[in-house]
Tab-separated table of C-alpha atoms and ligand atoms in Angstrom:
chain	number	residue	atom	x	y	z
A	1	MET	CA	50.797	10.118	-38.210
A	2	MET	CA	47.800	10.894	-35.823
A	3	MET	CA	45.124	8.354	-36.172
A	4	GLY	CA	41.440	9.139	-35.068
A	5	ALA	CA	40.170	7.605	-31.836
A	6	LEU	CA	38.995	4.022	-32.428
A	7	LYS	CA	35.181	3.861	-32.227
A	8	PRO	CA	33.199	0.561	-31.881
A	9	ARG	CA	29.674	0.387	-33.218
A	10	PRO	CA	27.519	2.799	-31.118
A	11	ASP	CA	25.068	-0.104	-29.951
A	12	ILE	CA	28.030	-1.709	-28.211
A	13	LEU	CA	28.704	1.048	-25.841
A	14	SER	CA	25.078	0.938	-24.695
A	15	ILE	CA	25.588	-2.670	-23.598
A	16	GLU	CA	25.674	-2.962	-19.815
A	17	PRO	CA	28.041	-5.919	-19.168
A	18	TYR	CA	26.532	-9.023	-17.806
A	19	LYS	CA	27.394	-9.520	-14.152
A	20	GLY	CA	27.182	-12.956	-12.630
A	21	GLY	CA	26.132	-13.564	-9.068
A	22	GLU	CA	28.682	-12.567	-6.558
A	23	SER	CA	30.758	-15.598	-4.960
A	24	THR	CA	32.883	-13.977	-2.589
A	25	VAL	CA	32.180	-11.775	0.722
A	26	ALA	CA	35.399	-9.933	2.081
A	27	GLY	CA	36.696	-11.381	5.052
A	28	ILE	CA	34.449	-14.645	4.969
A	29	ASP	CA	36.022	-17.684	4.063
A	30	ARG	CA	33.471	-20.287	3.630
A	31	VAL	CA	30.246	-18.575	2.026
A	32	ILE	CA	27.001	-20.288	1.115
A	33	LYS	CA	26.425	-19.322	-2.618
A	34	LEU	CA	22.814	-18.904	-3.596
A	35	SER	CA	23.515	-16.273	-6.421
A	36	SER	CA	23.743	-17.991	-9.719
A	37	ASN	CA	20.991	-20.785	-9.758
A	38	GLU	CA	23.914	-23.385	-9.755
A	39	SER	CA	23.283	-26.987	-8.690
A	40	ALA	CA	22.734	-27.645	-5.068
A	41	LEU	CA	24.623	-30.870	-5.337
A	42	GLY	CA	27.468	-29.768	-7.883
A	43	PRO	CA	28.832	-32.326	-10.547
A	44	GLY	CA	28.080	-36.184	-9.976
A	45	PRO	CA	30.804	-38.582	-9.454
A	46	ARG	CA	30.700	-39.847	-13.000
A	47	ALA	CA	31.371	-36.664	-14.194
A	48	ILE	CA	34.325	-35.560	-11.982
A	49	ALA	CA	36.084	-38.823	-12.649
A	50	THR	CA	35.532	-38.345	-16.498
A	51	ILE	CA	36.819	-34.582	-16.395
A	52	GLU	CA	39.944	-35.779	-14.467
A	53	ALA	CA	40.627	-38.453	-17.129
A	54	ALA	CA	39.883	-36.060	-19.886
A	55	ALA	CA	42.607	-33.853	-18.390
A	56	ARG	CA	45.038	-36.053	-19.960
A	57	GLU	CA	43.982	-35.415	-23.561
A	58	ALA	CA	44.039	-31.591	-23.184
A	59	HIS	CA	46.684	-31.188	-25.904
A	60	ARG	CA	44.200	-32.640	-28.393
A	61	TYR	CA	41.496	-30.399	-30.431
A	62	PRO	CA	38.192	-31.351	-29.524
A	63	ASP	CA	35.586	-33.122	-31.732
A	64	GLY	CA	34.261	-29.782	-33.430
A	65	GLU	CA	31.174	-31.748	-34.198
A	66	CYS	CA	30.422	-32.801	-30.534
A	67	LEU	CA	29.195	-36.212	-32.267
A	68	ALA	CA	29.406	-38.531	-28.974
A	69	LEU	CA	27.862	-35.806	-26.934
A	70	ARG	CA	24.877	-34.990	-29.538
A	71	ARG	CA	24.138	-38.839	-29.512
A	72	ALA	CA	24.048	-39.101	-25.790
A	73	ILE	CA	21.838	-36.275	-25.695
A	74	GLY	CA	19.768	-37.744	-28.155
A	75	ARG	CA	19.405	-40.954	-26.381
A	76	ARG	CA	18.530	-39.386	-23.347
A	77	TYR	CA	15.883	-36.902	-24.306
A	78	GLY	CA	14.398	-39.063	-27.336
A	79	LEU	CA	15.816	-36.514	-30.023
A	80	ASP	CA	17.454	-36.702	-33.385
A	81	PRO	CA	21.285	-35.591	-32.873
A	82	GLU	CA	21.204	-34.147	-36.487
A	83	ARG	CA	19.134	-31.311	-34.918
A	84	ILE	CA	21.272	-30.541	-31.967
A	85	VAL	CA	23.798	-27.921	-31.857
A	86	CYS	CA	26.165	-27.520	-28.732
A	87	GLY	CA	27.522	-24.464	-27.298
A	88	ALA	CA	29.603	-23.100	-24.847
A	89	GLY	CA	26.813	-22.564	-22.503
A	90	SER	CA	23.359	-22.037	-23.819
A	91	ASP	CA	24.512	-18.167	-23.487
A	92	GLU	CA	26.595	-18.905	-26.787
A	93	ILE	CA	23.497	-20.452	-28.384
A	94	ILE	CA	21.342	-17.278	-27.555
A	95	THR	CA	23.964	-15.001	-29.186
A	96	LEU	CA	24.178	-17.080	-32.275
A	97	LEU	CA	20.686	-17.183	-32.819
A	98	THR	CA	20.460	-13.709	-32.572
A	99	ARG	CA	23.334	-12.995	-34.863
A	100	ALA	CA	21.895	-15.263	-37.525
A	101	TYR	CA	18.336	-14.006	-37.338
A	102	SER	CA	18.695	-10.455	-36.453
A	103	GLY	CA	20.501	-7.454	-37.066
A	104	PRO	CA	20.230	-3.588	-37.382
A	105	GLY	CA	16.656	-2.124	-37.724
A	106	ASP	CA	15.116	-5.548	-36.392
A	107	GLU	CA	13.510	-6.185	-32.901
A	108	VAL	CA	14.257	-8.970	-30.450
A	109	LEU	CA	11.254	-9.597	-28.056
A	110	TYR	CA	11.196	-10.925	-24.544
A	111	SER	CA	9.113	-10.703	-21.622
A	112	GLU	CA	9.933	-7.729	-19.050
A	113	HIS	CA	11.589	-9.536	-16.474
A	114	GLY	CA	13.070	-11.937	-18.681
A	115	PHE	CA	16.707	-13.418	-18.692
A	116	LEU	CA	19.182	-10.775	-19.278
A	117	MET	CA	21.170	-12.115	-22.103
A	118	TYR	CA	18.511	-11.563	-24.404
A	119	ALA	CA	18.772	-7.826	-24.511
A	120	ILE	CA	22.411	-7.842	-24.428
A	121	SER	CA	22.639	-10.261	-27.319
A	122	ALA	CA	20.246	-8.015	-29.259
A	123	ARG	CA	22.351	-4.981	-28.659
A	124	THR	CA	25.563	-6.894	-29.838
A	125	VAL	CA	23.923	-7.039	-33.356
A	126	GLY	CA	22.519	-3.872	-33.387
A	127	ALA	CA	19.065	-5.085	-33.048
A	128	GLN	CA	16.592	-3.360	-30.781
A	129	PRO	CA	15.536	-5.277	-27.725
A	130	VAL	CA	11.863	-4.881	-26.949
A	131	ALA	CA	10.408	-6.060	-23.615
A	132	ALA	CA	6.904	-6.976	-23.255
A	133	ARG	CA	5.066	-6.283	-19.585
A	134	GLU	CA	4.236	-9.189	-17.732
A	135	ARG	CA	1.127	-9.976	-15.704
A	136	GLY	CA	1.753	-11.076	-11.974
A	137	LEU	CA	5.632	-12.029	-12.636
A	138	ARG	CA	4.487	-14.152	-15.417
A	139	ALA	CA	4.928	-13.775	-19.122
A	140	ASP	CA	1.802	-12.575	-20.828
A	141	VAL	CA	1.120	-13.857	-24.304
A	142	ASP	CA	-1.236	-11.290	-25.468
A	143	ALA	CA	1.328	-8.504	-24.320
A	144	LEU	CA	4.040	-10.407	-26.117
A	145	LEU	CA	1.594	-10.488	-29.208
A	146	ALA	CA	0.704	-6.913	-29.183
A	147	LYS	CA	4.455	-6.286	-29.434
A	148	ALA	CA	5.319	-8.247	-32.267
A	149	GLY	CA	5.423	-6.930	-35.678
A	150	PRO	CA	7.062	-7.204	-38.912
A	151	ARG	CA	10.569	-6.220	-37.382
A	152	THR	CA	10.330	-9.017	-34.793
A	153	LYS	CA	12.733	-11.665	-35.845
A	154	VAL	CA	13.321	-13.338	-32.540
A	155	LEU	CA	11.277	-13.943	-29.657
A	156	PHE	CA	12.987	-15.589	-26.572
A	157	LEU	CA	10.584	-17.012	-24.179
A	158	ALA	CA	12.475	-18.468	-20.726
A	159	ASN	CA	10.140	-21.172	-19.775
A	160	PRO	CA	10.534	-21.427	-16.946
A	161	ASN	CA	11.647	-17.861	-16.280
A	162	ASN	CA	14.684	-16.634	-14.590
A	163	PRO	CA	14.236	-14.808	-12.247
A	164	THR	CA	10.575	-14.984	-11.683
A	165	GLY	CA	10.286	-18.894	-11.580
A	166	SER	CA	7.083	-18.866	-13.384
A	167	TYR	CA	6.188	-20.774	-16.623
A	168	LEU	CA	3.755	-21.011	-19.524
A	169	GLY	CA	1.811	-24.163	-20.014
A	170	LYS	CA	1.958	-26.159	-23.296
A	171	ASP	CA	-1.372	-24.350	-24.598
A	172	GLU	CA	-0.258	-20.940	-23.982
A	173	VAL	CA	3.267	-21.650	-25.636
A	174	ALA	CA	1.112	-22.985	-28.579
A	175	ARG	CA	-0.916	-19.576	-28.621
A	176	LEU	CA	2.245	-17.555	-28.475
A	177	HIS	CA	3.599	-19.361	-31.275
A	178	ALA	CA	0.396	-19.393	-33.580
A	179	GLY	CA	0.002	-15.680	-33.146
A	180	LEU	CA	3.760	-14.685	-34.161
A	181	PRO	CA	4.373	-12.775	-37.337
A	182	ALA	CA	5.637	-14.942	-40.417
A	183	GLY	CA	9.599	-14.602	-40.259
A	184	ALA	CA	10.016	-14.557	-36.478
A	185	LEU	CA	11.877	-17.337	-34.466
A	186	LEU	CA	10.418	-18.460	-31.281
A	187	VAL	CA	13.243	-19.579	-29.123
A	188	ILE	CA	12.040	-21.727	-25.913
A	189	ASP	CA	14.942	-21.235	-23.224
A	190	ALA	CA	14.188	-24.239	-20.942
A	191	ALA	CA	17.363	-23.967	-19.000
A	192	TYR	CA	15.314	-25.398	-15.825
A	193	ALA	CA	13.207	-27.866	-17.635
A	194	GLU	CA	14.538	-30.708	-15.368
A	195	TYR	CA	13.373	-29.359	-12.434
A	196	VAL	CA	9.661	-28.575	-13.663
A	197	THR	CA	7.301	-31.181	-12.199
A	198	ARG	CA	3.900	-29.631	-13.445
A	199	ASN	CA	2.061	-31.899	-16.124
A	200	ASP	CA	1.077	-28.992	-18.602
A	201	TYR	CA	4.537	-28.380	-19.057
A	202	ASP	CA	6.542	-29.040	-21.963
A	203	ALA	CA	10.235	-28.280	-22.609
A	204	GLY	CA	9.338	-27.302	-26.364
A	205	ALA	CA	10.969	-30.575	-28.367
A	206	GLU	CA	7.545	-31.238	-29.911
A	207	PHE	CA	6.994	-27.622	-31.063
A	208	VAL	CA	10.569	-27.752	-32.647
A	209	GLU	CA	9.654	-30.889	-34.634
A	210	ALA	CA	6.330	-29.531	-35.602
A	211	ASN	CA	7.728	-25.979	-36.966
A	212	GLY	CA	10.436	-24.709	-38.896
A	213	ASN	CA	10.616	-21.377	-36.846
A	214	VAL	CA	11.004	-22.685	-33.266
A	215	VAL	CA	14.242	-23.554	-31.182
A	216	MET	CA	14.643	-24.957	-27.710
A	217	THR	CA	17.581	-24.343	-25.670
A	218	ARG	CA	18.895	-26.461	-22.787
A	219	THR	CA	21.700	-26.393	-20.714
A	220	PHE	CA	24.340	-28.580	-18.380
A	221	SER	CA	24.774	-25.593	-16.158
A	222	LYS	CA	21.718	-26.313	-13.904
A	223	ILE	CA	20.495	-29.760	-12.841
A	224	TYR	CA	23.907	-31.418	-14.358
A	225	GLY	CA	25.969	-29.089	-12.155
A	226	LEU	CA	28.359	-28.086	-15.072
A	227	ALA	CA	28.161	-24.295	-15.405
A	228	GLY	CA	31.930	-23.963	-14.854
A	229	LEU	CA	32.704	-25.955	-17.969
A	230	ARG	CA	30.088	-24.082	-20.199
A	231	LEU	CA	28.088	-26.442	-22.105
A	232	GLY	CA	24.574	-26.041	-23.488
A	233	TRP	CA	22.669	-27.170	-26.489
A	234	ALA	CA	19.610	-26.148	-28.808
A	235	TYR	CA	17.410	-28.488	-30.743
A	236	CYS	CA	16.546	-26.788	-34.033
A	237	PRO	CA	14.672	-27.524	-37.297
A	238	PRO	CA	17.397	-28.671	-39.710
A	239	ALA	CA	17.515	-25.296	-41.657
A	240	VAL	CA	18.247	-23.657	-38.267
A	241	ALA	CA	21.118	-26.245	-37.209
A	242	ASP	CA	22.652	-25.714	-40.346
A	243	VAL	CA	22.718	-21.869	-39.859
A	244	LEU	CA	24.371	-22.426	-36.527
A	245	ASN	CA	26.870	-24.706	-37.618
A	246	ARG	CA	28.107	-22.431	-40.210
A	247	LEU	CA	28.300	-19.418	-37.524
A	248	ARG	CA	29.642	-21.014	-34.511
A	249	ASN	CA	33.282	-21.287	-33.937
A	250	PRO	CA	34.739	-24.765	-34.950
A	251	PHE	CA	35.715	-26.023	-31.549
A	252	ASN	CA	33.260	-24.015	-29.392
A	253	VAL	CA	32.954	-26.788	-26.960
A	254	SER	CA	36.001	-28.129	-25.112
A	255	HIS	CA	36.849	-31.855	-25.093
A	256	VAL	CA	36.488	-31.726	-21.207
A	257	ALA	CA	33.032	-30.268	-21.591
A	258	GLN	CA	31.917	-32.805	-24.154
A	259	ALA	CA	33.062	-35.739	-22.117
A	260	ALA	CA	31.899	-34.592	-18.789
A	261	GLY	CA	28.328	-33.835	-20.800
A	262	VAL	CA	28.016	-37.360	-21.780
A	263	ALA	CA	29.069	-38.821	-18.104
A	264	ALA	CA	26.536	-36.494	-16.546
A	265	LEU	CA	23.877	-37.711	-18.787
A	266	GLU	CA	24.330	-41.214	-18.137
A	267	ASP	CA	24.655	-40.561	-14.146
A	268	ILE	CA	20.895	-40.738	-13.731
A	269	ALA	CA	21.271	-41.435	-9.956
A	270	HIS	CA	22.881	-38.109	-9.536
A	271	VAL	CA	20.369	-35.994	-11.670
A	272	ASP	CA	17.601	-37.903	-9.501
A	273	ALA	CA	19.112	-36.766	-6.361
A	274	ALA	CA	19.459	-33.335	-7.400
A	275	ARG	CA	15.545	-33.113	-8.428
A	276	ALA	CA	14.864	-34.712	-5.188
A	277	ASN	CA	16.838	-32.169	-3.273
A	278	ASN	CA	14.928	-29.553	-4.930
A	279	ASP	CA	11.470	-31.088	-4.617
A	280	VAL	CA	11.818	-31.003	-0.899
A	281	TRP	CA	13.678	-27.851	-0.406
A	282	LEU	CA	12.081	-25.403	-2.858
A	283	PRO	CA	8.504	-25.668	-1.285
A	284	TRP	CA	10.027	-25.681	2.305
A	285	VAL	CA	11.963	-22.612	1.515
A	286	THR	CA	8.843	-20.903	0.024
A	287	ALA	CA	6.841	-21.805	2.863
A	288	GLU	CA	9.303	-20.769	5.712
A	289	LEU	CA	9.731	-17.470	3.935
A	290	GLU	CA	6.069	-16.931	3.842
A	291	LYS	CA	5.966	-17.500	7.277
A	292	LEU	CA	8.304	-14.641	7.909
A	293	GLY	CA	5.738	-12.066	6.000
A	294	LEU	CA	7.901	-12.339	2.794
A	295	LYS	CA	6.221	-12.724	-0.583
A	296	VAL	CA	7.679	-15.483	-2.555
A	297	ALA	CA	6.951	-15.966	-6.176
A	298	PRO	CA	5.689	-19.526	-6.840
A	299	SER	CA	8.541	-21.094	-8.659
A	300	VAL	CA	9.344	-24.231	-10.691
A	301	GLY	CA	12.889	-23.937	-10.878
A	302	ASN	CA	15.737	-24.121	-8.363
A	303	PHE	CA	15.304	-20.570	-7.190
A	304	VAL	CA	12.653	-18.233	-5.566
A	305	LEU	CA	12.220	-14.653	-6.144
A	306	VAL	CA	11.612	-12.963	-2.735
A	307	ARG	CA	9.904	-9.766	-2.056
A	308	PHE	CA	11.007	-7.726	0.717
A	309	PRO	CA	9.265	-4.910	2.419
A	310	ASP	CA	9.917	-1.143	1.294
A	311	SER	CA	11.128	0.448	4.497
A	312	PRO	CA	14.574	1.182	4.622
A	313	GLU	CA	15.478	-1.333	7.576
A	314	ARG	CA	13.761	-4.300	6.044
A	315	ASN	CA	14.037	-3.845	2.011
A	316	ALA	CA	15.950	-5.985	-0.149
A	317	ASP	CA	19.269	-4.071	-0.102
A	318	ALA	CA	19.192	-4.407	3.747
A	319	ALA	CA	18.536	-7.849	3.443
A	320	ASN	CA	21.309	-8.659	1.171
A	321	ALA	CA	23.951	-6.737	3.140
A	322	PHE	CA	22.538	-8.738	6.354
A	323	LEU	CA	22.756	-12.240	4.386
A	324	CYS	CA	26.272	-11.168	3.084
A	325	ALA	CA	27.486	-10.359	6.398
A	326	ARG	CA	26.598	-14.092	7.325
A	327	GLY	CA	28.209	-15.293	4.413
A	328	ILE	CA	25.081	-16.015	2.531
A	329	ILE	CA	25.202	-14.573	-0.844
A	330	PRO	CA	21.541	-13.948	-2.920
A	331	ARG	CA	21.439	-12.248	-6.150
A	332	LYS	CA	20.176	-8.643	-6.158
A	333	MET	CA	17.635	-7.814	-8.544
A	334	GLY	CA	17.940	-4.218	-9.799
A	335	VAL	CA	19.180	-5.059	-13.187
A	336	TYR	CA	15.916	-7.241	-13.793
A	337	LYS	CA	13.590	-3.983	-12.748
A	338	LEU	CA	12.982	-6.058	-9.680
A	339	PRO	CA	14.777	-3.971	-6.908
A	340	HIS	CA	12.637	-4.883	-4.253
A	341	SER	CA	13.179	-8.586	-4.338
A	342	LEU	CA	16.170	-11.055	-4.112
A	343	ARG	CA	16.697	-14.195	-6.057
A	344	ILE	CA	17.859	-16.955	-3.833
A	345	THR	CA	18.898	-20.276	-5.106
A	346	VAL	CA	17.635	-23.566	-3.519
A	347	GLY	CA	20.341	-25.294	-2.112
A	348	ARG	CA	21.040	-28.152	0.397
A	349	GLU	CA	19.106	-28.672	3.618
A	350	ALA	CA	21.906	-27.016	5.836
A	351	GLU	CA	22.045	-23.978	3.372
A	352	MET	CA	18.487	-23.745	3.321
A	353	ARG	CA	18.028	-23.750	7.143
A	354	ALA	CA	20.953	-21.208	7.583
A	355	LEU	CA	19.176	-18.920	5.087
A	356	VAL	CA	15.885	-18.966	6.716
A	357	SER	CA	17.314	-18.523	10.183
A	358	ALA	CA	19.204	-15.383	8.995
A	359	LEU	CA	16.152	-14.183	7.477
A	360	ALA	CA	14.164	-14.740	10.594
A	361	GLU	CA	16.581	-12.760	12.373
A	362	PHE	CA	16.446	-9.998	10.014
A	363	MET	CA	12.600	-9.782	9.861
A	364	ALA	CA	12.498	-10.071	13.707
B	401	LIG	C1	16.713	-18.771	-18.407
B	401	LIG	C2	18.196	-18.922	-18.751
B	401	LIG	N1	18.879	-19.144	-19.872
B	401	LIG	C3	20.145	-19.575	-20.045
B	401	LIG	C4	21.291	-19.362	-19.141
B	401	LIG	C5	22.435	-19.461	-19.304
B	401	LIG	O1	22.829	-20.641	-19.095
B	401	LIG	P1	24.396	-21.156	-19.558
B	401	LIG	O2	24.840	-20.450	-20.527
B	401	LIG	O3	25.368	-21.394	-18.445
B	401	LIG	O4	24.242	-22.660	-20.335
B	401	LIG	C6	20.644	-19.117	-17.505
B	401	LIG	C7	21.519	-18.986	-16.636
B	401	LIG	O5	21.371	-18.441	-15.700
B	401	LIG	C8	19.347	-18.871	-17.474
B	401	LIG	O6	18.689	-18.660	-16.426
């Protein structure tokens, strides 16, 4: 008997699949990958040793509750482990929160150049993604609040934001939260929190503790150098933690990732080294690129958004091709509606010097 053609829900075919940063260039063996905001230093020695040892237990199911890891996160950040939920990257937490709190007919709000996964996860549940315009490549509290209404179920604020590198201070986040309609969840995505050195910045734990509708998400993919293992977490009001624990898969975080996460948290020296690398090379690369006449958005993360001239010989596409031909891979920004810019991760000294000399040649 002939069956009708299979049809997924229509929202699903409107999803543009997420594409990570490129990691290879045809014909070049050793590349400098600056396309995914990964750690300049990679995993620390304690995490590597733990991962090797954990391989011997690969036949065992992991602890479905991530207890040791949640306790380690709690110790490191002074948080209540009962309110922590771990996931396969903070991407998984973003998707779970969207699934739990929004659906068809609802809206998921974020700022214009916000992290791509917010719109994608909204579409996966049939909710409408809504973007509020930014001002000077910064989330704009008034524009977000103007778009927030009774249908708004989740507001994602990447703080700092990828790819712009900008952040909102604690007072602005408080004003955003105070203006939200009842029944909306504020998700503060603090994937880059460990790099921020501004004293008006707060990653969001206090907001979570003071309110029933704020969640903070964090990741081991950035300063901890474990992006390949997929490990993230959320700090939640108890009721939200309960919801996520019902919704998530039973063994959503691998045994290796849990063990590596604990080791990475305890390797304070390695995290300090990664932060110190950023503290030196973020301002350096910003200043050097500005000297070449490029516009660099002020960043508090481990990456910079660089605006190129409009001329066909000097534009972002030409710069991308020029860099890739030299084995240096930035991230193109068309999908973020910033086609004139490239996003470049802060790497190690040699990588930053190679980048700047290549761009000096490009701009000459
Ligand atoms: C703002 C932001 N949030 C979340 C993520 C997802 O991180 P992961 O799923 O690796 O934890 C990223 C990754 O680039 C990001 O830039």
